[in-house]
Amino acid sequence: MKNNAGFGDKYRRKSGWTRVIAVIAAAVLLLSACSAGGTPAAPLSGKTVVDYLGREVAVPEQVESVAVFYNYIGQVVALLDGGDMIRAVVEGMKRDELLRRKIPGIADLPVPSGQSSINIETMMSIKPDITLMRYETAMNAGDIENMEKAGFLYAVVDFFDIETQRESIRLVGEIIGRTAQAEQYLAYYDQTLALIRSRTADIPEGERIRVYHSVNEVVRTNHPNEISYYVLEAVGCINVAEGFSTAELGGKVNVSVEQIYLWDPDVVIANEPAAVEYMRTNEAFTGLRAVREDRVYQLPVGASRWGHPGSLETPIAALYIAKLLYPTHFEDIDIREEIRDFYHDFWMLDLDEEEIESIISGVGMREPKDGRQ
Amino acid sequence: MDTLEKQAAKPALLLVFITLPFAAALLSLCTGRYPIPPITVFRALLQGVSGRQAGVSAEAMTIITGIRLPRTIMGAFVGAALAASGTAFQGVFRNPLVNSGILGVSSGASLGAAISILLFQNSTLTPVFAFAFGLMAVFFSYIVGRVHNSSSTVTLVLGGTIISSIFSSLLSFIKYIADPLNQLPAITFWTMGSLASIVVSNMKFAIVPIILGMILLLFNRWNINVLSMGDQEAKMLGLNTGATKLTVILGATLATAGAVCVSGTIGWVGLIVPHMARMLTGNDNRRLMPVSISMGACFLVMVDVLCRVISDAEIPIGIMTSIIGGPFFIYLIKKKKGDGWT
């Protein structure tokens, strides 16, 4: 396989005929690869989807195998009950407790996309029907050229706010043939946000809680291209960092500790247990009002870290934050019950009390890197 | 801060170099995003020392004593340490282009920190690892540079370059395999150098070796002068060159390792501050060393102030020192036309 591709590559520069032959050879290889997987191969007679970049991608009618190059995409595929289609993952997914349950044999799945490039030879040994990657990966021209040269089909799946996240879920649903599951999740998504908005709409401006959201690190907060920015908007709180974008470094908003003091938030929420620990114990934060009043909260960690820029569990995370901030407006909502239902309905997982506790405390759902077996 | 040689310096100048770092520190305490009037800064310091309430809000108190004071003190010590060891190395290696990291202490410390972040994700172990790996790198460089039981300056510099390069590659490898979500930012941030995340509990890791190292260097000021004449001349003057060189290297390494283990690698200070001092005092290490120490402390504290002022976010100080240091160095070369260094 590898040799053939090498020959095609070598002759391609010489004449148009050899190029045609190479393309045919590649197509034949791809076809045989698909039929080797035991499925009737019809890559070009399927449906056409429009990916995040606006590319029209012709997808086989029945996708049987998928390579995912980003955690979020892997989570969406697993959420839409496509976990058993996944043939290639990224390293981070292997440490995620819920994904381990949804993707069979995840520990042994290959990781063809490193931080710097895509390993085409690994891809050739996997031969996925389609590869799903995020925007940043697709921006690497060299990788994309290699993927195209080797004849691998790919689609770009990404998002930056609520609307684009919803579209990304719909897109993955279309690609892997799980549109019903996608619509079901999106309906829940809509209902939950609508519920939150209706409950918090009448809170007067002066009573809205001012929130600082620590994203991964203590001194990083959400950027207007990160979903959590819109989650805070949706739950009806005041994001202290709103409009603070003068310090963007590579799409991140880094702030100084003194800036946090200047904002003087009522509540701090953080998606990383280490950040909560740091703020509660470090002497630099002892004077912060939210710390003194013990209002620094850890966001739960489910399949993803809620509030992380790549988090899929937006509706339940929004509900959790809304109840955290405005408990009197959500007295009838039992958040544990909601979490249990959420994972039961969409992840087909029956969690016990201990597991729900583990999700809420954010501890134990993501294995630290050194603890890998 | 040590004093200048009494007979060599005018008392006024002496006073300037002693007070300058304190003036810079004061300015640093009064600068930041959070507006605190200078009078409140004094009250907060007073309250911190005496423990008596002086009517300072909890916010202002924490910002002064928990944020600005630690980074100011560390900035001064780190700057002084890097400048002192840079001066010492430039003298011993008779080379104006070497800096405090020439024997690999910085790349060693970076690797140590990265390993600690990768394996333990534990912030208290990071400075310990950084310190140990910094010392280890210099030890290797020394072994590599030792040929025929003696260590010529050329082979030592060569050894340092090789070891630095190996350690940097290992660091790149660790960055490659680190978790891009959690560990990579931490490692990158560390290697860019920062005074922002200094915690009081880590300061002891830094200050003790820095003071020890600087004392060693200050006591060997004259010996550095002799070594800078070349090994043979130094031997003829009756100096045990091997032992002296080792002592100076030890002093400079302790100081630098202490500095980088809490602040990360901060470039250029150990290169340009000695040259700035040299412009004022000439090449006599008896005066050069203390002036370097004073100027190093001022330089880093002032750059840190700049880091806080020019942007809403924290710019890692290692980036700023290079941005300011590079052009300034070019200016020095042009102005001095290379005099005094060769």
XYZ file of C-alpha atoms in Angstrom:
715
model
C 0.000 0.000 0.000
C 2.682 2.369 1.050
C 4.889 1.474 -1.919
C 2.097 1.993 -4.388
C 1.377 5.430 -3.081
C 5.057 6.224 -3.243
C 5.202 5.264 -6.914
C 2.150 7.274 -7.742
C 3.715 10.227 -6.059
C 6.956 9.845 -7.942
C 5.382 9.591 -11.404
C 2.821 12.239 -10.780
C 5.306 14.972 -11.565
C 6.208 13.406 -14.911
C 3.077 13.291 -17.037
C -0.651 13.717 -17.033
C -1.265 10.069 -17.924
C 0.625 8.718 -14.990
C -1.309 11.119 -12.818
C -4.572 9.671 -14.076
C -3.252 6.196 -13.457
C -2.184 7.165 -9.974
C -5.591 8.586 -9.185
C -7.295 5.465 -10.490
C -4.897 3.338 -8.487
C -5.650 5.347 -5.383
C -9.378 5.065 -5.988
C -9.086 1.316 -6.501
C -7.060 1.043 -3.315
C -9.618 3.060 -1.438
C -12.449 0.944 -2.802
C -10.713 -2.263 -1.930
C -9.967 -0.832 1.475
C -13.628 -0.146 2.037
C -14.761 -3.528 0.825
C -12.054 -5.116 2.937
C -13.920 -3.611 5.881
C -16.891 -5.718 4.816
C -19.162 -2.951 3.598
C -20.583 -2.253 0.201
C -18.373 0.603 -0.916
C -20.040 3.537 -2.587
C -18.037 6.570 -1.601
C -19.186 8.859 -4.360
C -22.839 7.951 -4.498
C -23.655 9.216 -1.015
C -24.849 12.518 0.315
C -23.252 15.935 0.294
C -22.708 17.911 3.465
C -21.319 21.405 4.005
C -18.595 21.511 6.619
C -17.411 24.309 8.928
C -15.243 25.828 6.205
C -18.180 25.844 3.788
C -16.649 23.016 1.751
C -19.055 20.648 0.086
C -18.049 17.172 1.137
C -19.409 14.105 -0.611
C -19.877 11.572 2.146
C -20.591 7.849 1.681
C -24.222 6.993 2.321
C -23.253 4.803 5.228
C -20.176 5.875 7.149
C -18.815 2.925 9.069
C -15.491 4.182 10.324
C -14.383 7.596 11.497
C -11.054 9.063 12.534
C -11.364 12.010 14.932
C -8.597 14.525 15.434
C -10.093 16.536 18.262
C -11.614 15.693 21.658
C -14.814 17.605 21.056
C -15.511 15.829 17.776
C -14.922 12.465 19.398
C -17.392 13.410 22.101
C -20.022 14.406 19.564
C -19.616 11.123 17.694
C -19.886 9.209 20.967
C -22.885 11.291 22.054
C -24.677 10.505 18.800
C -24.162 6.824 19.493
C -21.348 6.446 17.004
C -18.663 5.440 19.499
C -18.132 2.086 17.825
C -17.359 3.817 14.488
C -14.319 5.567 15.891
C -11.081 4.063 14.606
C -8.618 6.778 15.546
C -8.601 9.239 18.438
C -6.499 11.903 20.090
C -4.486 11.137 23.188
C -6.646 13.243 25.544
C -9.757 11.188 24.787
C -8.168 8.079 26.217
C -8.060 9.610 29.661
C -11.727 10.477 29.745
C -13.784 8.168 31.902
C -17.105 8.574 30.037
C -15.526 8.244 26.611
C -13.833 5.055 27.727
C -17.256 3.607 28.305
C -18.683 4.849 25.022
C -15.840 3.960 22.684
C -14.957 0.277 22.773
C -11.250 -0.468 22.949
C -10.390 3.227 23.060
C -7.144 2.564 24.924
C -5.757 0.664 21.936
C -6.974 2.974 19.188
C -4.228 4.652 17.154
C -3.476 8.359 17.430
C -2.515 9.493 13.923
C -2.670 13.242 14.616
C 0.068 14.504 16.829
C 0.497 18.113 17.804
C 2.462 18.997 14.741
C 1.357 16.733 11.945
C -0.826 13.903 10.724
C 0.864 10.563 10.324
C -0.358 9.464 6.900
C 1.058 5.959 7.242
C -0.956 5.413 10.405
C -3.971 6.735 8.525
C -3.333 4.220 5.744
C -3.400 1.388 8.218
C -6.747 2.633 9.544
C -8.416 3.681 6.281
C -11.372 5.497 7.845
C -14.378 6.342 5.665
C -13.984 9.922 6.797
C -11.761 11.998 9.039
C -13.206 14.737 11.196
C -10.893 17.534 12.220
C -11.077 20.964 13.792
C -10.375 24.263 12.083
C -6.778 24.551 13.304
C -5.813 21.153 11.933
C -7.364 22.020 8.593
C -5.262 25.168 8.447
C -2.080 23.126 8.179
C -1.644 23.164 4.406
C 1.021 20.445 4.378
C -1.123 17.987 6.307
C -4.151 18.689 4.171
C -2.158 18.156 0.991
C -0.917 14.822 2.309
C -4.428 13.777 3.266
C -5.739 14.692 -0.166
C -2.827 13.066 -1.944
C -3.466 9.840 -0.087
C -7.144 10.098 -0.972
C -8.537 10.519 2.521
C -11.913 12.165 2.826
C -12.171 14.779 5.571
C -14.602 17.291 6.968
C -13.941 20.212 9.285
C -16.084 20.322 12.414
C -15.717 23.319 14.690
C -17.663 25.999 16.537
C -17.204 29.202 18.495
C -20.619 30.001 19.935
C -23.968 28.390 20.662
C -25.299 28.590 17.108
C -22.139 27.165 15.528
C -21.966 24.461 18.180
C -25.488 23.404 17.318
C -24.553 23.340 13.641
C -21.473 21.247 14.376
C -23.582 18.635 16.168
C -26.032 18.594 13.274
C -23.142 18.246 10.809
C -21.645 15.254 12.608
C -25.116 13.720 12.775
C -25.489 14.046 9.015
C -22.038 12.642 8.312
C -22.321 9.558 10.482
C -25.999 9.025 9.710
C -27.306 9.844 13.167
C -29.561 12.797 12.360
C -32.338 11.630 14.688
C -29.988 11.503 17.680
C -28.579 14.901 16.765
C -32.028 16.475 16.551
C -32.992 14.917 19.857
C -29.973 16.449 21.556
C -30.523 19.809 19.865
C -34.127 19.857 21.013
C -33.010 19.307 24.597
C -30.339 21.969 24.050
C -32.995 24.457 22.950
C -35.490 23.621 25.673
C -32.917 23.901 28.423
C -31.600 27.266 27.286
C -35.163 28.529 26.842
C -36.034 27.395 30.372
C -33.003 29.175 31.813
C -33.736 32.352 29.883
C -37.365 32.403 30.980
C -36.384 31.979 34.626
C -33.648 34.608 34.633
C -35.170 37.162 32.255
C -36.911 39.183 34.961
C -33.881 39.524 37.256
C -33.226 43.262 37.486
C -29.869 44.488 36.268
C -28.727 45.416 39.780
C -29.331 41.915 41.136
C -27.494 40.058 38.418
C -24.487 38.196 39.720
C -21.088 39.325 38.482
C -19.033 36.301 37.508
C -15.386 35.710 36.714
C -14.863 32.516 34.761
C -11.412 30.967 35.044
C -10.745 28.962 31.888
C -8.163 26.194 32.430
C -5.864 28.615 34.218
C -6.538 31.078 37.013
C -5.597 34.125 34.958
C -7.299 33.101 31.736
C -10.937 33.948 31.096
C -13.332 33.371 28.250
C -12.894 34.874 24.847
C -15.809 35.938 22.632
C -14.979 32.984 20.393
C -15.400 30.495 23.214
C -18.705 28.810 23.999
C -18.505 29.590 27.724
C -18.730 33.292 26.921
C -22.220 32.660 25.549
C -23.129 30.261 28.328
C -22.587 33.072 30.830
C -24.739 35.293 28.649
C -27.453 32.643 28.483
C -27.638 32.125 32.256
C -28.272 35.822 32.798
C -25.220 36.770 34.800
C -22.768 39.569 34.202
C -19.482 38.370 32.799
C -16.931 40.720 34.363
C -14.620 40.203 31.415
C -17.203 41.298 28.863
C -15.625 43.726 26.438
C -12.187 42.980 27.854
C -10.376 41.832 24.777
C -7.365 44.075 24.566
C -5.077 41.302 25.687
C -5.809 38.587 23.199
C -2.845 36.337 22.677
C -3.554 33.592 20.205
C -7.279 33.615 20.823
C -6.896 33.501 24.587
C -7.748 36.197 27.064
C -5.053 36.373 29.696
C -5.590 38.755 32.572
C -3.493 39.920 35.473
C -4.341 39.095 39.075
C -4.828 42.778 39.811
C -7.370 42.995 37.005
C -9.428 40.332 38.770
C -9.312 42.443 41.937
C -10.373 45.426 39.884
C -13.398 43.533 38.583
C -14.229 42.360 42.095
C -16.557 39.530 40.975
C -19.323 38.193 43.232
C -18.604 34.637 42.149
C -15.707 32.828 40.531
C -16.339 29.690 38.520
C -13.517 27.505 37.234
C -13.416 24.458 35.006
C -10.140 23.171 36.413
C -9.855 21.766 39.960
C -6.271 23.020 40.235
C -7.413 26.577 39.528
C -9.991 26.445 42.342
C -7.410 25.049 44.726
C -4.925 27.736 43.700
C -7.364 30.594 44.262
C -8.489 29.262 47.612
C -4.990 28.741 48.965
C -2.622 31.148 47.234
C -1.762 34.243 49.236
C -2.239 36.413 46.160
C -5.987 35.764 46.278
C -6.750 35.919 49.999
C -8.029 39.477 49.675
C -10.409 38.804 46.788
C -13.997 39.204 47.955
C -15.232 36.054 46.187
C -12.513 34.065 47.944
C -13.204 35.620 51.339
C -16.908 34.905 50.942
C -16.088 31.362 49.824
C -17.768 31.771 46.458
C -15.192 30.111 44.220
C -16.832 27.147 42.544
C -15.591 24.192 40.584
C -17.637 23.384 37.495
C -18.467 19.705 36.996
C -16.481 17.451 34.710
C -18.509 14.995 32.657
C -17.466 13.797 29.245
C -15.779 17.178 28.968
C -14.847 19.846 31.450
C -17.969 22.014 31.627
C -17.045 25.531 30.666
C -14.025 24.411 28.686
C -13.836 26.025 25.229
C -14.237 22.551 23.716
C -17.108 21.399 25.898
C -20.029 19.581 24.391
C -22.275 19.516 27.459
C -23.365 23.135 27.040
C -27.070 22.839 28.013
C -26.539 20.908 31.237
C -23.550 23.105 32.110
C -25.688 26.218 31.595
C -28.404 24.776 33.801
C -25.871 23.920 36.489
C -24.358 27.419 36.466
C -27.805 29.043 36.443
C -28.898 27.099 39.527
C -25.573 27.787 41.208
C -25.958 31.528 40.722
C -29.712 31.897 41.197
C -30.838 29.005 43.428
C -34.181 30.617 44.257
C -35.140 30.792 40.591
C -34.472 27.099 40.097
C -35.757 25.625 43.341
C -37.796 22.986 41.535
C -34.764 21.771 39.600
C -32.932 18.858 41.211
C -29.572 19.176 39.527
C -28.509 15.630 40.412
C -31.670 14.328 38.819
C -30.998 16.477 35.748
C -27.456 15.160 35.466
C -28.631 11.574 35.854
C -31.279 12.046 33.150
C -28.836 13.818 30.875
C -26.364 10.948 30.839
C -29.145 8.397 30.719
C -30.964 9.999 27.781
C -28.025 11.068 25.677
C -25.100 8.924 26.722
C -27.104 5.772 27.501
C -25.252 5.552 30.773
C -26.850 4.820 34.132
C -24.762 6.634 36.673
C -24.914 5.833 40.374
C -24.803 8.418 43.157
C -21.053 8.118 43.500
C -20.481 8.767 39.809
C -22.767 11.785 39.843
C -20.883 13.093 42.843
C -17.679 12.535 40.956
C -18.960 14.550 37.991
C -20.109 17.420 40.199
C -16.889 17.567 42.179
C -14.921 17.430 38.935
C -12.593 14.851 40.408
C -11.992 11.434 38.942
C -13.585 11.892 35.539
C -10.349 12.703 33.805
C -7.385 10.589 34.561
C -4.176 12.510 35.091
C -1.584 11.942 32.458
C 0.882 10.003 34.606
C -1.768 7.538 35.788
C -2.268 5.938 32.406
C -2.084 2.168 32.407
C 24.053 44.672 48.200
C 27.718 44.970 48.828
C 29.602 48.222 48.894
C 32.057 49.457 46.348
C 35.719 49.453 47.149
C 36.128 52.338 49.515
C 39.260 53.833 48.027
C 38.039 53.412 44.477
C 34.608 54.948 44.605
C 33.177 58.263 45.512
C 30.753 57.966 48.441
C 28.038 59.682 46.435
C 28.200 57.088 43.708
C 28.177 54.361 46.320
C 24.997 55.776 47.779
C 23.378 55.910 44.342
C 24.008 52.239 43.665
C 22.705 51.207 47.059
C 19.551 53.311 46.905
C 18.712 52.702 43.258
C 17.273 49.185 43.728
C 15.160 50.413 46.641
C 13.802 53.272 44.563
C 12.924 50.846 41.780
C 11.254 48.546 44.311
C 9.180 51.402 45.654
C 8.022 52.338 42.186
C 7.173 48.702 41.545
C 5.054 48.536 44.711
C 3.061 51.551 43.561
C 2.384 50.312 40.002
C -0.274 47.957 38.728
C -3.734 47.572 37.228
C -5.413 48.067 40.575
C -5.116 51.711 41.544
C -3.636 52.082 45.023
C -2.371 55.503 46.119
C 1.237 55.542 47.399
C 0.098 56.504 50.886
C -1.999 53.330 51.053
C 1.032 51.357 49.898
C 3.007 52.693 52.879
C 0.112 51.992 55.226
C -0.172 48.445 53.895
C 3.545 47.846 54.381
C 3.319 49.297 57.882
C 0.348 47.103 58.671
C 2.188 44.094 57.271
C 5.205 44.752 59.489
C 3.506 45.847 62.681
C 0.380 43.746 62.373
C -1.674 46.733 63.571
C -4.724 47.730 61.576
C -3.991 50.833 59.520
C -7.306 51.048 57.722
C -6.239 49.272 54.543
C -8.865 47.240 52.685
C -8.330 43.495 52.410
C -8.006 43.843 48.643
C -5.285 46.475 48.785
C -3.491 44.580 51.544
C -3.338 41.361 49.506
C -2.311 43.157 46.356
C 0.591 44.890 48.097
C 1.851 42.107 50.360
C 0.639 39.073 48.431
C 1.278 40.103 44.839
C 3.460 43.154 44.366
C 5.895 42.653 47.244
C 6.876 39.056 46.448
C 7.411 39.761 42.773
C 9.354 42.943 43.497
C 11.664 41.196 45.950
C 12.103 38.239 43.627
C 12.604 40.525 40.631
C 15.416 42.291 42.447
C 17.087 39.065 43.570
C 16.692 37.332 40.227
C 18.007 40.347 38.318
C 20.952 40.695 40.689
C 21.766 36.991 40.493
C 21.652 36.824 36.705
C 23.760 39.966 36.334
C 26.323 38.775 38.877
C 26.780 35.371 37.305
C 26.851 36.881 33.815
C 29.626 39.216 34.944
C 31.542 36.355 36.523
C 31.267 34.129 33.441
C 32.243 36.946 31.085
C 35.365 37.454 33.191
C 36.303 33.823 33.672
C 35.680 32.846 30.065
C 37.243 36.065 28.771
C 34.359 36.354 26.371
C 31.900 39.268 26.235
C 29.235 37.133 24.558
C 28.664 34.598 27.311
C 25.812 35.021 29.767
C 24.587 33.444 32.976
C 23.229 30.453 31.085
C 26.409 29.589 29.197
C 27.036 26.351 31.091
C 23.518 25.084 30.557
C 21.938 26.018 33.862
C 18.904 27.650 32.214
C 18.137 24.862 29.769
C 18.739 22.343 32.558
C 16.322 24.175 34.831
C 13.718 24.407 32.049
C 13.957 20.686 31.440
C 13.637 19.968 35.154
C 10.568 22.171 35.418
C 8.993 20.556 32.355
C 9.597 17.061 33.743
C 8.040 18.056 37.020
C 4.989 19.612 35.301
C 4.622 16.533 33.105
C 4.986 13.944 35.839
C 3.561 15.516 38.955
C 1.532 18.577 37.985
C 2.649 19.784 41.370
C 3.728 23.344 41.710
C 5.814 22.860 44.852
C 8.085 20.306 43.216
C 8.738 22.385 40.112
C 11.371 24.725 41.590
C 13.113 21.784 43.261
C 13.353 19.918 39.972
C 14.408 23.047 38.139
C 17.159 23.718 40.636
C 18.452 20.135 40.598
C 18.465 19.879 36.797
C 20.136 23.274 36.507
C 22.985 22.092 38.705
C 23.104 18.794 36.851
C 23.458 20.496 33.464
C 26.377 22.592 34.693
C 27.998 19.518 36.216
C 27.758 17.705 32.863
C 29.130 20.738 31.040
C 32.042 20.828 33.430
C 32.755 17.121 32.908
C 32.515 17.505 29.128
C 34.733 20.590 29.200
C 37.397 18.912 31.291
C 40.099 17.676 28.990
C 43.452 16.368 30.242
C 42.407 17.073 33.808
C 42.207 20.761 33.181
C 39.325 22.860 32.016
C 40.269 25.415 29.437
C 37.790 28.191 28.865
C 37.182 27.120 25.282
C 36.325 23.509 26.078
C 34.125 24.628 28.971
C 32.108 26.962 26.734
C 31.916 24.210 24.145
C 30.776 21.725 26.784
C 28.145 24.171 27.966
C 26.868 24.721 24.437
C 26.595 20.989 23.783
C 24.835 20.236 27.059
C 22.480 23.218 26.600
C 21.572 21.971 23.177
C 20.899 18.430 24.395
C 18.764 19.671 27.265
C 16.835 22.026 24.965
C 16.077 19.158 22.604
C 14.834 17.044 25.479
C 12.663 19.973 26.515
C 11.234 20.228 23.005
C 10.471 16.535 23.139
C 8.630 16.899 26.434
C 6.668 19.825 25.052
C 5.779 17.626 22.103
C 4.330 14.854 24.234
C 2.754 17.093 26.889
C -1.009 17.449 27.121
C -1.800 20.496 24.971
C -4.693 21.466 27.224
C -3.094 21.327 30.646
C 0.606 20.912 30.667
C 1.801 22.607 27.530
C 0.690 26.103 28.548
C 2.318 25.615 31.943
C 5.612 24.486 30.403
C 5.601 27.214 27.780
C 4.772 29.848 30.345
C 7.568 28.593 32.559
C 10.162 28.650 29.831
C 9.178 32.195 28.864
C 9.973 33.322 32.379
C 7.607 35.141 34.677
C 7.578 36.847 38.004
C 3.789 36.865 38.081
C 3.357 33.452 39.617
C 5.939 33.813 42.368
C 4.581 32.432 45.606
C 6.049 33.334 48.948
C 6.548 29.697 49.879
C 8.797 29.192 46.847
C 10.942 32.211 47.547
C 13.198 30.351 49.947
C 14.240 27.978 47.152
C 15.529 30.992 45.326
C 16.831 33.452 47.847
C 19.122 31.141 49.807
C 21.152 29.886 46.810
C 21.128 33.354 45.243
C 22.629 34.938 48.353
C 25.156 32.110 48.749
C 26.171 32.356 45.106
C 26.492 36.123 45.174
C 28.609 35.998 48.337
C 30.954 33.518 46.629
C 31.212 35.799 43.601
C 31.733 38.948 45.648
C 34.548 37.286 47.607
C 36.193 36.187 44.367
C 36.005 39.509 42.567
C 39.771 39.913 42.516
C 40.293 36.307 41.465
C 37.975 36.846 38.495
C 40.210 39.741 37.486
C 43.211 37.427 37.586
C 41.428 34.629 35.728
C 40.367 37.055 33.024
C 44.053 37.543 32.152
C 44.254 33.957 31.010
C 45.157 30.682 32.677
C 48.918 30.942 32.264
C 49.173 34.475 33.593
C 46.911 33.562 36.488
C 49.098 30.569 37.315
C 52.221 32.728 37.164
C 50.600 35.059 39.683
C 50.292 32.072 41.980
C 46.546 31.414 41.621
C 45.229 27.856 41.772
C 43.275 28.356 38.563
C 41.415 25.045 38.647
C 40.047 25.500 42.155
C 39.295 29.191 41.675
C 37.507 28.609 38.413
C 35.425 25.895 40.038
C 34.534 28.209 42.927
C 33.422 30.981 40.592
C 31.443 28.554 38.440
C 29.814 27.175 41.585
C 28.903 30.653 42.795
C 27.488 31.731 39.439
C 25.603 28.452 39.055
C 24.042 28.615 42.505
C 22.881 32.168 41.874
C 21.485 31.434 38.405
C 19.860 28.151 39.374
C 18.220 29.865 42.333
C 16.927 32.558 40.024
C 15.587 30.416 37.206
C 14.053 27.811 39.501
C 11.307 30.219 40.563
C 11.098 32.680 37.708
C 11.732 30.507 34.665
C 14.320 31.404 32.114
C 14.734 35.131 31.759
C 17.131 35.902 28.955
C 19.438 38.797 28.288
C 19.775 40.112 31.844
C 22.934 38.075 32.360
C 24.324 39.360 29.087
C 23.497 43.041 28.826
C 23.475 44.190 32.432
C 27.174 43.305 32.905
C 27.910 45.344 29.787
C 25.862 48.279 31.013
C 27.814 48.154 34.258
C 31.080 47.797 32.351
C 30.361 51.073 30.574
C 30.238 52.807 33.934
C 33.025 51.107 35.824
C 35.377 49.511 33.335
C 36.565 45.932 33.544
C 37.773 45.811 37.131
C 35.559 43.210 38.752
C 36.113 44.684 42.190
C 33.851 47.534 41.163
C 32.081 45.885 38.277
C 30.552 43.060 40.321
C 28.660 45.151 42.912
C 27.549 47.669 40.285
C 26.303 44.799 38.106
C 24.351 43.404 41.035
C 22.725 46.754 41.736
C 21.920 47.401 38.090
C 20.632 43.860 37.546
C 18.192 44.293 40.420
C 17.003 47.664 39.054
C 16.763 46.448 35.482
C 14.558 43.457 36.169
C 12.297 45.279 38.613
C 11.806 48.067 36.076
C 11.143 45.666 33.192
C 8.601 43.908 35.388
C 6.907 47.255 36.057
C 6.781 47.812 32.318
C 5.269 44.349 31.805
C 2.447 45.286 34.133
C 1.862 48.745 32.732
C 1.815 48.311 28.981
C -0.868 45.638 28.783
C -3.997 44.458 30.538
C -2.601 40.973 30.672
C 0.655 39.677 31.998
C 3.378 39.648 29.404
C 5.997 37.076 30.413
C 9.022 39.029 31.522
C 11.412 36.819 29.547
C 9.856 38.158 26.355
C 10.140 41.760 27.519
C 13.796 41.498 28.549
C 14.654 40.248 25.069
C 12.548 42.863 23.298
C 14.155 45.643 25.325
C 17.541 44.003 25.693
C 18.178 43.192 22.042
C 17.932 46.711 20.584
C 19.683 48.148 23.616
C 22.580 45.780 23.071
C 22.860 46.865 19.434
C 22.930 50.474 20.601
C 25.732 49.664 23.041
C 27.798 47.924 20.405
C 27.399 50.852 18.018
C 28.113 53.457 20.638
C 31.154 51.762 22.127
C 32.361 50.516 18.762
C 33.397 47.342 20.530
C 35.880 49.130 22.806
C 36.558 47.879 26.269
C 35.429 44.324 25.612
C 38.327 42.911 23.727
